Amino acid sequence: MSAAAPARVAPVDPAVLRARAYLSRVAEPPAPALAGLVEEVGPVEAAQRVRDGVTEGPGALPPGVAKETAARRGTDRAEADLALLAARGGRLVVPEHPEWPGAALAGLGLVAGPDGAPGLDGPAGRDGAAEPLALWVRGPLRLDDGPTRWAGIVGARAASDYGLWVARDWSAELADRGVTVVSGAALGIDGAAHRGALAVGGPTVAVLACGIDRAYPPKHATLLEHIARHGLVVTEYPPGANPARHRFLVRNRLIAALTAGTLVVEAAARSGAMRTALVAEALGRAVMVVPGPVTSLMSLGCHELARRPAVSVAGRVDHVVEEVSQVGDGLAAPPGTPTRPTDGLDPGALRVREALPLRAARTAARLAHDAGVDPADLTTHLSDLEARGLVVEDGGRWRRRPG
Amino acid sequence: MSAAAPARVAPVDPAVLRARAYLSRVAEPPAPALAGLVEEVGPVEAAQRVRDGVTEGPGALPPGVAKETAARRGTDRAEADLALLAARGGRLVVPEHPEWPGAALAGLGLVAGPDGAPGLDGPAGRDGAAEPLALWVRGPLRLDDGPTRWAGIVGARAASDYGLWVARDWSAELADRGVTVVSGAALGIDGAAHRGALAVGGPTVAVLACGIDRAYPPKHATLLEHIARHGLVVTEYPPGANPARHRFLVRNRLIAALTAGTLVVEAAARSGAMRTALVAEALGRAVMVVPGPVTSLMSLGCHELARRPAVSVAGRVDHVVEEVSQVGDGLAAPPGTPTRPTDGLDPGALRVREALPLRAARTAARLAHDAGVDPADLTTHLSDLEARGLVVEDGGRWRRRPG
């Protein structure tokens, strides 16, 4: 859980914030060439070069950066965007800021496919992969509080009642146990996950595929306000950005990166939730699926994922807590196993007990025969059974003790 | 499926059959010491020594054998047992018989724990492990037809409607696809599995924990007759043997050994079905579980098993067929994945399409900005989209093509 409030952190140079706010709008994420330039010359210099748009001579934009920024480099709304963010109580978290979740995001430059997420059919490649240039956030939680004990809970929008129940119930229990539930604020599983955490006063993080000023889906406007008040709303898209389809896939990689593990509650075959799981796997994070009825299309994706060696089945909340905790912390206890009065009995004694009919007595000789145990061992077996109250002697014959 | 009928096989020496019939009653399975003696001196000599019961001097019984056979060595009903078996159209299958499933059973001497099955809490040991001395069988199927394409289907007696549905439906489909369903004829999952196979005229094998003349459970008397007529009823227990509890565990190891893989449909925590799965795992056979709702106690054991690295989740019958087939044969095809008209589009073209609102037209310049793609690439993207019928030009502006 967060300790220091973000306000106490040393402020970032306003020029850096403005530069990153501009860069965050000027290229569609993920923008690997631009990210490379920023890393090389710093955000202020990179922003200046993109604005200047010089393509030849010293200080020229690399061709990849020119391509990524050609359509929007004339649009600089950084001041207005930052003012809008401040008016809503938000902040721009940037790599120059101590709250930047650098360790969590570091893998993103290495694992994604052409659209920022690995494909279902092949190994993840490096093309098109990049960390975000900045993150627009609202809420009291610190972004660098994870990824340990942060769990992504993702799943279908068209979830079943079963899936919605699991998402809500497990998220509430996770929040109760100090795990931060991270999801995408979508209809269905996402919304149920956020609501479950909020219901027990737990923190929750919504990662958006649109600008922080957009309430999407509209039905979740109130939910998003709750999350911004009690947890964190995060996006790499600048204010006003629409939630286009490809942005959901790109956004999903952030859910995977910001968490120690991703739990897929329900997923149809070939769904965004499956993609999130595959990014998490590529990042080396835990991937878990909730099993469901094989008759449910909404569990099909979960069951397919479960066949991957790196994916585990979460039958109980304990398994999720275990996977997102530090090694050795939060280990799942085995489920309560029923005990029987015959537990620990010698196999021979067990056979003697079972050779006794429910309502008749037997001589020792008959018992040895029926059980197939050495008659020489019978006295020991019967003493064991008598000591446990399982058998009783009755005029030289033995019977089961009732009850 | 079976080719040669058992009747055409060369008969086994009647003295061997009588010896093994006697030995099969004289010790409670598994009887590792007796199995060792039989292997050493042959069944006829071993039977003679057990009958004689000499414990000192040449030809004396090893102490382990003396112990295993002390209670019952005076009981020789071999002739009567074989006559009873013949009267019911059955046969005693022994290692000297070509129908003996030697390769399938060979691992049983190595993997079992004290009661013939490995414990849930520790690795399987060698103590108490042994192959059966003989198998009492009835039915037209050949016992050595497996283990390839034989699948064990096991699960709870107190199964849910869901579990019963899966057991019956999948067994029918497995039988249809030439897989022989092997189970234990118990109430619940076992019965549903046998019935599913029989319903489509498929073969099925019931492995009993009692004598072949016992109809247990009584409710399944008719079912057992059907199985004996169309498939195979098998037991290592001599006629008249009662179905005592420990015999179920011992019997379960045969289901695991006779099949290429075991599918657990439903299992409570700490159940016989889980034990069967662990024996199958120890034998190196495939272990699969049917996932179910996490809210169902009857799926708890399945979900716990699914966390073991060697256990796979079967979300579809295809997965079972794949696991019990020869390598490379019967591979499961990926599930039908929905296709979209945007499949295979360049990510830039996809972004252009998504930048188009549902009901308005846009200029090319505006589209490039909104999508964040290089304006120089826009013509290519729009041509691609137009060729797929996804966009249409309309007086110098572009719009989505309806439908």
Short mmCIF file of N, CA and C in Angstrom, two decimals, chain A residues 7 46 63 73 103 158 185 190 192 209 211 224 243 319 337 369 371 380 402:
data_model
loop_
_atom_site.label_atom_id
_atom_site.label_comp_id
_atom_site.label_asym_id
_atom_site.label_seq_id
_atom_site.Cartn_x
_atom_site.Cartn_y
_atom_site.Cartn_z
N ALA A 7 2.29 14.25 -3.56
CA ALA A 7 2.56 15.68 -3.47
C ALA A 7 3.91 15.97 -2.82
N ALA A 46 14.38 16.31 -27.64
CA ALA A 46 13.61 15.49 -28.58
C ALA A 46 12.35 16.24 -29.02
N PRO A 63 14.62 8.90 -39.61
CA PRO A 63 13.45 8.64 -40.45
C PRO A 63 12.28 8.00 -39.69
N ARG A 73 2.86 16.46 -35.61
CA ARG A 73 3.88 17.22 -34.92
C ARG A 73 3.52 18.70 -34.78
N ALA A 103 10.94 -0.09 -13.15
CA ALA A 103 11.25 -1.52 -13.17
C ALA A 103 10.11 -2.31 -13.79
N ALA A 158 -18.66 -9.35 -22.48
CA ALA A 158 -19.91 -10.11 -22.46
C ALA A 158 -19.77 -11.29 -21.49
N ALA A 185 -11.38 -1.07 -16.71
CA ALA A 185 -12.60 -0.27 -16.58
C ALA A 185 -13.64 -0.57 -17.65
N ASP A 190 -14.04 -6.43 -16.14
CA ASP A 190 -13.25 -5.31 -15.63
C ASP A 190 -14.03 -4.53 -14.57
N ALA A 192 -16.63 -5.40 -12.84
CA ALA A 192 -16.90 -6.21 -11.65
C ALA A 192 -15.67 -6.28 -10.75
N ALA A 209 -7.78 3.18 -22.25
CA ALA A 209 -7.31 3.20 -23.64
C ALA A 209 -7.73 4.51 -24.30
N GLY A 211 -8.17 9.17 -23.38
CA GLY A 211 -7.70 10.26 -22.53
C GLY A 211 -8.31 10.18 -21.14
N LEU A 224 -15.51 5.35 -12.62
CA LEU A 224 -14.18 5.94 -12.85
C LEU A 224 -13.89 7.06 -11.85
N PRO A 243 -11.18 6.09 -27.46
CA PRO A 243 -10.83 4.67 -27.23
C PRO A 243 -10.98 3.85 -28.50
N HIS A 319 -4.50 -18.85 -4.58
CA HIS A 319 -3.52 -19.06 -5.64
C HIS A 319 -3.08 -17.74 -6.25
N THR A 337 -8.65 -30.33 4.09
CA THR A 337 -8.94 -31.70 3.67
C THR A 337 -9.73 -32.39 4.78
N HIS A 369 -8.82 -64.05 7.75
CA HIS A 369 -9.04 -64.63 6.42
C HIS A 369 -9.65 -63.59 5.47
N ALA A 371 -9.74 -60.39 5.63
CA ALA A 371 -8.89 -59.24 5.35
C ALA A 371 -7.61 -59.65 4.63
N THR A 380 -2.42 -57.07 17.16
CA THR A 380 -1.94 -55.68 17.05
C THR A 380 -2.96 -54.81 16.32
N PRO A 402 -20.54 -48.59 16.77
CA PRO A 402 -21.48 -47.74 16.06
C PRO A 402 -21.07 -46.26 16.16
#
